Coordinates of C-alpha atoms in Angstrom, one line a residue:
M1 CA 12.4 10.2 -12.6
N2 CA 13.3 13.5 -10.9
G3 CA 12.1 16.9 -9.9
A4 CA 12.2 18.2 -13.5
A5 CA 9.3 15.9 -14.5
A6 CA 6.1 17.3 -15.9
P7 CA 3.2 18.0 -13.4
G8 CA 1.5 14.9 -12.3
A9 CA -2.2 14.0 -12.6
L10 CA -3.0 15.6 -9.3
A11 CA -1.2 18.9 -9.8
G12 CA -3.2 21.7 -8.3
I13 CA -4.7 19.4 -5.6
R14 CA -3.8 20.3 -2.0
V15 CA -3.8 17.6 0.6
I16 CA -3.7 18.3 4.4
D17 CA -2.2 15.1 5.9
L18 CA -2.9 14.7 9.6
S19 CA -2.0 11.0 9.5
R20 CA 0.9 9.2 10.9
V21 CA 2.5 5.7 11.0
L22 CA 1.8 3.9 7.7
G23 CA -1.7 3.6 6.2
G24 CA -2.3 7.4 6.0
P25 CA 1.2 8.4 5.1
Y26 CA 1.4 5.7 2.4
C27 CA -1.8 7.0 0.9
T28 CA -0.6 10.6 0.9
Q29 CA 2.8 9.7 -0.5
I30 CA 1.0 8.2 -3.5
L31 CA -1.0 11.4 -3.9
G32 CA 2.2 13.4 -3.7
D33 CA 4.0 11.2 -6.2
H34 CA 1.2 12.0 -8.6
G35 CA 1.6 15.8 -8.2
A36 CA -0.6 16.7 -5.2
D37 CA 0.8 19.4 -2.8
V38 CA 0.8 17.4 0.4
I39 CA 1.3 19.3 3.7
K40 CA 2.2 16.8 6.4
V41 CA 1.0 18.1 9.8
E42 CA 2.7 16.4 12.7
P43 CA 2.1 16.8 16.4
P44 CA 4.8 18.5 18.5
G45 CA 6.5 15.1 19.1
G46 CA 6.5 14.2 15.4
D47 CA 5.3 11.2 13.6
E48 CA 6.3 8.3 15.8
T49 CA 7.8 6.4 12.9
R50 CA 10.7 9.0 12.8
G51 CA 12.0 6.9 15.7
W52 CA 11.2 3.4 14.3
G53 CA 14.8 2.3 13.7
P54 CA 17.6 1.6 13.3
P55 CA 18.6 2.2 10.6
F56 CA 18.6 6.0 10.9
R57 CA 19.9 8.8 8.7
D58 CA 20.3 12.3 10.1
G59 CA 18.3 11.1 13.1
T60 CA 15.3 9.9 11.1
A61 CA 14.4 6.2 10.7
S62 CA 14.2 4.5 7.3
Y63 CA 10.6 3.5 8.2
F64 CA 9.6 7.2 8.0
Q65 CA 11.7 7.8 4.9
G66 CA 9.9 5.0 3.0
A67 CA 6.4 6.6 3.3
N68 CA 6.8 10.4 3.4
R69 CA 8.5 11.8 0.3
N70 CA 6.9 14.5 -1.8
K71 CA 5.5 16.2 1.3
R72 CA 6.1 19.5 3.1
A73 CA 6.2 19.2 6.9
I74 CA 4.9 21.4 9.6
S75 CA 4.0 20.9 13.2
L76 CA 0.8 21.9 14.9
D77 CA -0.5 21.3 18.4
L78 CA -4.1 20.5 17.6
A79 CA -4.8 20.1 21.3
A80 CA -4.5 23.9 21.7
E81 CA -6.6 26.6 20.0
P82 CA -3.8 28.3 18.1
G83 CA -2.9 25.1 16.4
R84 CA -6.6 24.5 15.5
D85 CA -6.9 28.0 14.1
L86 CA -4.0 27.4 11.8
L87 CA -5.6 24.1 10.7
R88 CA -8.8 25.9 9.9
A89 CA -6.9 28.3 7.8
L90 CA -5.1 25.5 6.0
L91 CA -8.4 23.8 5.2
T92 CA -9.9 26.9 3.5
D93 CA -8.0 26.2 0.3
A94 CA -7.5 22.4 0.7
D95 CA -9.0 19.8 -1.5
V96 CA -8.4 16.7 0.6
L97 CA -8.0 16.0 4.3
V98 CA -6.5 12.7 5.3
E99 CA -6.4 11.7 9.0
N100 CA -6.2 8.5 11.1
F101 CA -7.2 9.8 14.5
K102 CA -9.2 7.5 16.7
P103 CA -12.9 8.3 15.8
G104 CA -14.1 11.1 18.0
T105 CA -10.8 12.9 18.4
L106 CA -11.4 15.5 15.7
D107 CA -15.0 16.0 17.0
R108 CA -13.6 17.1 20.4
W109 CA -11.4 19.6 18.7
G110 CA -14.3 21.1 16.7
F111 CA -13.7 19.3 13.4
S112 CA -16.7 16.9 13.3
R113 CA -18.0 15.7 10.0
P114 CA -20.9 18.1 10.0
A115 CA -18.7 21.0 11.0
L116 CA -16.2 20.2 8.2
E117 CA -19.0 19.7 5.6
E118 CA -20.5 23.1 6.5
A119 CA -17.3 25.1 6.6
Y120 CA -15.6 23.4 3.6
P121 CA -18.3 22.0 1.3
R122 CA -15.8 21.0 -1.4
L123 CA -13.4 19.2 0.9
V124 CA -12.9 15.4 0.5
H125 CA -12.3 14.1 4.0
C126 CA -10.7 10.7 4.2
R127 CA -10.5 8.9 7.5
I128 CA -8.4 5.8 8.0
S129 CA -9.3 4.0 11.2
G130 CA -9.2 0.5 12.7
F131 CA -12.9 -0.3 12.7
G132 CA -14.9 2.8 11.9
A133 CA -16.8 5.0 14.3
D134 CA -19.8 2.7 15.1
G135 CA -20.8 -1.0 15.3
P136 CA -19.6 -3.6 17.8
L137 CA -15.9 -2.6 17.4
G138 CA -16.5 1.0 16.5
G139 CA -14.0 3.5 17.8
L140 CA -11.4 0.9 18.9
P141 CA -7.8 1.4 17.8
G142 CA -6.5 -0.7 14.9
Y143 CA -3.1 -2.1 14.2
D144 CA -1.9 -4.0 11.2
A145 CA -0.9 -7.3 12.9
C146 CA -4.1 -7.3 15.0
A147 CA -6.2 -6.8 11.8
Q148 CA -4.3 -9.7 10.2
A149 CA -5.3 -11.9 13.2
M150 CA -8.9 -10.7 13.5
A151 CA -9.7 -10.8 9.8
G152 CA -8.5 -14.3 9.2
L153 CA -5.4 -13.6 7.3
M154 CA -3.1 -15.3 9.8
S155 CA -5.3 -18.3 9.9
V156 CA -4.5 -19.1 6.2
N157 CA -0.9 -18.0 6.3
G158 CA 1.9 -20.4 7.3
E159 CA 2.9 -23.9 6.8
A160 CA 0.4 -26.8 7.0
G161 CA 0.4 -28.1 10.5
G162 CA 2.2 -24.9 11.8
G163 CA 0.8 -22.0 13.6
P164 CA -0.9 -18.9 12.3
T165 CA 1.7 -16.5 10.8
R166 CA 1.7 -12.8 10.2
V167 CA 2.3 -11.8 6.6
G168 CA 5.9 -10.6 6.5
L169 CA 5.0 -7.0 5.6
P170 CA 2.3 -4.6 6.8
V171 CA -0.1 -5.7 4.1
V172 CA -3.2 -4.4 5.9
D173 CA -1.9 -0.9 6.5
M174 CA -0.7 -0.7 2.9
V175 CA -3.8 -2.0 1.2
T176 CA -5.9 0.4 3.4
G177 CA -3.7 3.2 2.2
L178 CA -4.2 2.1 -1.4
N179 CA -8.0 1.9 -0.9
A180 CA -7.9 5.3 0.6
V181 CA -6.2 6.6 -2.6
I182 CA -8.9 5.0 -4.7
G183 CA -11.7 6.5 -2.5
I184 CA -10.2 9.9 -2.7
A185 CA -9.8 9.7 -6.5
F186 CA -13.5 8.6 -6.8
A187 CA -14.6 11.5 -4.6
L188 CA -12.5 14.1 -6.5
Y189 CA -13.9 12.8 -9.8
E190 CA -17.5 13.0 -8.5
R191 CA -16.8 16.5 -7.2
E192 CA -16.3 17.6 -10.8
R193 CA -20.0 16.8 -11.4
S194 CA -21.6 17.9 -8.1
G195 CA -19.2 20.5 -6.8
K196 CA -19.3 18.9 -3.4
G197 CA -16.8 17.0 -1.4
Q198 CA -17.7 13.9 0.7
F199 CA -16.5 11.6 3.5
V200 CA -14.3 8.6 2.5
D201 CA -14.3 6.0 5.3
T202 CA -11.6 3.3 5.1
T203 CA -10.8 0.8 7.9
L204 CA -8.1 -1.7 8.5
Y205 CA -10.7 -4.3 9.4
D206 CA -12.7 -3.9 6.1
C207 CA -9.6 -3.8 4.0
A208 CA -8.1 -6.9 5.7
I209 CA -11.4 -8.9 5.1
S210 CA -11.3 -7.7 1.4
L211 CA -8.1 -9.6 0.9
L212 CA -9.6 -13.0 1.8
H213 CA -9.8 -14.2 -1.8
P214 CA -10.1 -17.1 -2.7
H215 CA -10.7 -18.3 0.9
A216 CA -13.9 -16.4 1.4
A217 CA -15.2 -17.4 -2.0
N218 CA -14.4 -21.1 -1.3
F219 CA -16.1 -20.9 2.1
F220 CA -19.3 -19.3 0.7
M221 CA -19.5 -22.2 -1.8
N222 CA -18.5 -25.3 0.3
G223 CA -18.9 -24.1 3.9
R224 CA -15.4 -25.5 4.9
V225 CA -13.2 -23.3 7.0
P226 CA -9.9 -23.0 5.1
G227 CA -6.6 -23.7 6.8
R228 CA -2.9 -23.2 6.1
T229 CA -1.3 -24.7 3.1
G230 CA 2.2 -23.1 3.2
N231 CA 3.1 -21.9 -0.3
A232 CA 0.6 -24.2 -2.0
H233 CA -2.6 -22.8 -3.4
P234 CA -5.9 -24.1 -2.1
N235 CA -7.5 -24.2 -5.6
I236 CA -4.6 -24.8 -8.1
A237 CA -1.8 -27.3 -8.6
P238 CA 1.1 -27.1 -9.0
Y239 CA 1.1 -23.6 -7.5
E240 CA 3.8 -23.6 -4.9
T241 CA 7.5 -23.4 -4.1
L242 CA 9.7 -26.4 -5.0
P243 CA 13.4 -27.0 -4.6
T244 CA 16.0 -27.1 -7.4
A245 CA 19.7 -27.8 -7.5
R246 CA 20.3 -24.2 -6.6
G247 CA 17.5 -22.1 -5.1
E248 CA 13.8 -22.5 -5.0
I249 CA 11.4 -22.0 -7.8
F250 CA 7.7 -21.0 -7.6
L251 CA 5.5 -22.7 -10.2
A252 CA 2.2 -20.9 -10.8
I253 CA 0.5 -23.3 -13.3
G254 CA -3.0 -21.9 -14.0
N255 CA -4.3 -24.2 -16.7
D256 CA -3.7 -27.6 -18.4
R257 CA -1.8 -26.2 -21.4
Q258 CA 0.7 -24.6 -19.1
F259 CA 1.1 -27.9 -17.2
A260 CA 1.7 -29.8 -20.4
N261 CA 4.4 -27.2 -21.4
L262 CA 6.0 -27.6 -18.0
A263 CA 6.0 -31.4 -18.3
R264 CA 7.6 -31.3 -21.7
H265 CA 10.3 -28.8 -20.6
L266 CA 11.2 -31.1 -17.7
G267 CA 11.5 -34.1 -19.9
L268 CA 8.2 -35.7 -18.8
P269 CA 6.1 -35.4 -21.9
D270 CA 3.6 -38.2 -20.8
L271 CA 2.9 -36.8 -17.4
A272 CA 0.2 -34.4 -18.5
G273 CA -1.7 -37.2 -20.1
E274 CA -1.9 -39.3 -17.0
P275 CA -5.5 -39.4 -15.6
D276 CA -4.2 -38.3 -12.1
F277 CA -2.6 -35.1 -13.6
A278 CA -4.6 -34.3 -16.7
T279 CA -6.8 -31.7 -15.1
N280 CA -6.4 -29.1 -12.3
A281 CA -9.0 -30.9 -10.2
A282 CA -7.0 -34.2 -10.6
R283 CA -3.7 -32.5 -9.8
L284 CA -5.2 -31.0 -6.6
A285 CA -6.5 -34.4 -5.5
N286 CA -3.1 -36.0 -6.2
R287 CA -0.9 -33.1 -5.0
E288 CA 1.6 -35.2 -3.1
R289 CA 2.2 -37.6 -6.0
L290 CA 2.6 -34.6 -8.3
R291 CA 5.3 -33.1 -6.1
A292 CA 7.1 -36.4 -6.1
A293 CA 6.9 -36.6 -9.9
L294 CA 8.3 -33.1 -10.3
S295 CA 11.0 -33.3 -7.6
E296 CA 13.7 -35.2 -9.4
P297 CA 13.5 -33.3 -12.7
L298 CA 13.6 -30.0 -10.9
R299 CA 16.8 -30.9 -9.1
R300 CA 18.6 -31.1 -12.4
H301 CA 18.1 -27.3 -12.8
E302 CA 19.0 -24.0 -11.2
A303 CA 16.0 -22.0 -10.1
A304 CA 16.9 -18.7 -11.9
A305 CA 17.8 -20.2 -15.2
L306 CA 14.9 -22.6 -15.2
A307 CA 12.4 -19.9 -14.3
E308 CA 13.6 -17.7 -17.2
A309 CA 13.4 -20.6 -19.6
L310 CA 9.9 -21.5 -18.4
L311 CA 8.7 -17.9 -18.8
Q312 CA 10.0 -17.8 -22.3
A313 CA 8.0 -21.0 -22.9
G314 CA 4.8 -19.5 -21.5
V315 CA 4.9 -21.3 -18.2
P316 CA 4.5 -19.0 -15.1
A317 CA 7.5 -19.5 -12.9
A318 CA 9.8 -17.4 -10.7
A319 CA 13.0 -18.0 -8.8
V320 CA 12.6 -16.9 -5.1
A321 CA 14.7 -13.8 -4.8
D322 CA 15.7 -11.8 -1.7
V323 CA 15.2 -8.1 -1.3
G324 CA 18.7 -7.2 -2.3
E325 CA 18.5 -9.3 -5.5
V326 CA 15.1 -7.7 -6.4
L327 CA 16.4 -4.1 -6.0
A328 CA 19.4 -4.8 -8.1
H329 CA 17.6 -6.7 -10.9
P330 CA 17.9 -5.1 -14.3
H331 CA 14.2 -5.1 -14.9
T332 CA 13.6 -3.4 -11.5
L333 CA 15.9 -0.6 -12.7
H334 CA 14.4 -0.5 -16.2
R335 CA 10.9 0.0 -14.7
E336 CA 12.3 2.8 -12.5
M337 CA 11.2 1.0 -9.4
V338 CA 14.3 2.3 -7.5
V339 CA 14.6 6.1 -7.5
D340 CA 17.5 8.2 -6.4
H341 CA 16.8 11.9 -5.9
D342 CA 18.5 14.5 -3.8
G343 CA 20.3 11.9 -1.6
Y344 CA 17.1 10.0 -1.2
R345 CA 16.7 6.4 -2.4
G346 CA 13.4 4.6 -2.3
L347 CA 10.9 2.5 -4.2
G348 CA 9.5 4.0 -7.4
P349 CA 5.8 4.6 -8.1
P350 CA 4.2 1.5 -9.6
V351 CA 1.5 3.3 -11.5
K352 CA 2.9 4.7 -14.8
L353 CA 0.8 7.4 -16.6
S354 CA 1.7 8.3 -20.1
R355 CA 1.1 12.1 -20.2
T356 CA 1.2 12.9 -16.4
P357 CA 3.7 10.6 -14.9
A358 CA 4.4 10.3 -11.2
S359 CA 7.7 11.9 -10.0
V360 CA 9.9 12.2 -6.9
R361 CA 10.3 15.9 -6.4
R362 CA 11.0 16.2 -2.6
P363 CA 12.9 13.9 -0.3
P364 CA 11.1 13.0 3.0
P365 CA 11.0 16.2 5.1
R366 CA 12.8 17.0 8.3
F367 CA 10.5 17.6 11.2
D368 CA 8.7 21.0 10.9
E369 CA 11.0 21.8 7.9
H370 CA 8.4 23.9 5.9
A371 CA 6.7 25.7 8.7
E372 CA 7.6 29.2 7.5
E373 CA 7.0 28.4 3.9
V374 CA 3.6 26.9 4.5
L375 CA 2.2 29.0 7.3
S376 CA 3.6 32.5 6.6
P377 CA 0.8 33.3 4.1
Y378 CA -1.9 32.5 6.7
R379 CA -0.1 34.5 9.3
R380 CA 0.1 37.5 7.0
Q381 CA -3.7 37.1 6.5
E382 CA -4.2 37.4 10.2
R383 CA -2.2 40.6 10.1
G384 CA -4.3 41.9 7.2
D385 CA -1.6 41.8 4.6
P386 CA -3.4 41.8 1.2
S387 CA -0.4 40.3 -0.6
S388 CA -0.8 37.0 1.1
E389 CA -1.9 34.2 -1.2
R390 CA -1.9 30.4 -1.3

């Protein structure tokens, strides 16, 4: 995967990226991976994640590097009229605008939704915000960990009897970025029919709530507020982490056939026939006895070897790996989920398209790196130079 790859599915789409931190930049990086020309517009102080380290390389934090490849970077002061004039010029031939300003900020600068729709009728305008512009929480700022707390994710994450726990990665920011990509793709597809852009509204609050499966579905049906179960699943057993002689293994048994295969593989062929374990409902009701029955046989194995053997036998299982082990795994490399381009190393695009694959063409940009390249055509237009083009 490199800069010589064929044009991606979004080749010819220009994205003006006014976003910063993670949800918006993660969205626009995906668009860039799939061929869009993404122009990252940073304030004079830069995206704050450039300083979210260590580790740093050439003065820029790894956090920024992980969400900003395949972009060209410029800096504009949108609080001043010259910066707003250049943004207006950029939007004249843009397809998508992505921003995560607090609702109302762009309005004050003259870029309200009605103004954008009138001036740029084909523009797809995507806003990523904490709570949206209206409603009881409308206009308030949003943050990943706060959204995890407010939307119930922390309440179901953590060990039974322990305290609410933040998911160990910025899952709300990232799923909001993914949903923004989906919304933008929907809007671009619909534009082919109507010729019109539209507003794509994505919020951390909504996206966090959307992750509450199966807990919300369970609550809608039984009315019981779910709690924390550690690595155990509220609806399935065994579906949790268990110790082995070396390492921990996650068993994800989704049906009775898989449980019977597991029991045979562990030398317990009669276990699946016992009334207390014959069905998933029975196994859930007798979860502690089930753990005890599996504990001794599991301690005769090493997690990695056992998990591979169980997978070969059709039993969902995985050894618990650390990040270093994952990034060095032969299948990770086979799937091109680690990329190395022009001194940049990062995670590969997970969506593989057969004719128009994603590619890594540009490393994350230095601050204001592409100002002359991006802005000079518009400045020539201001001077009346007829040779200036996009």
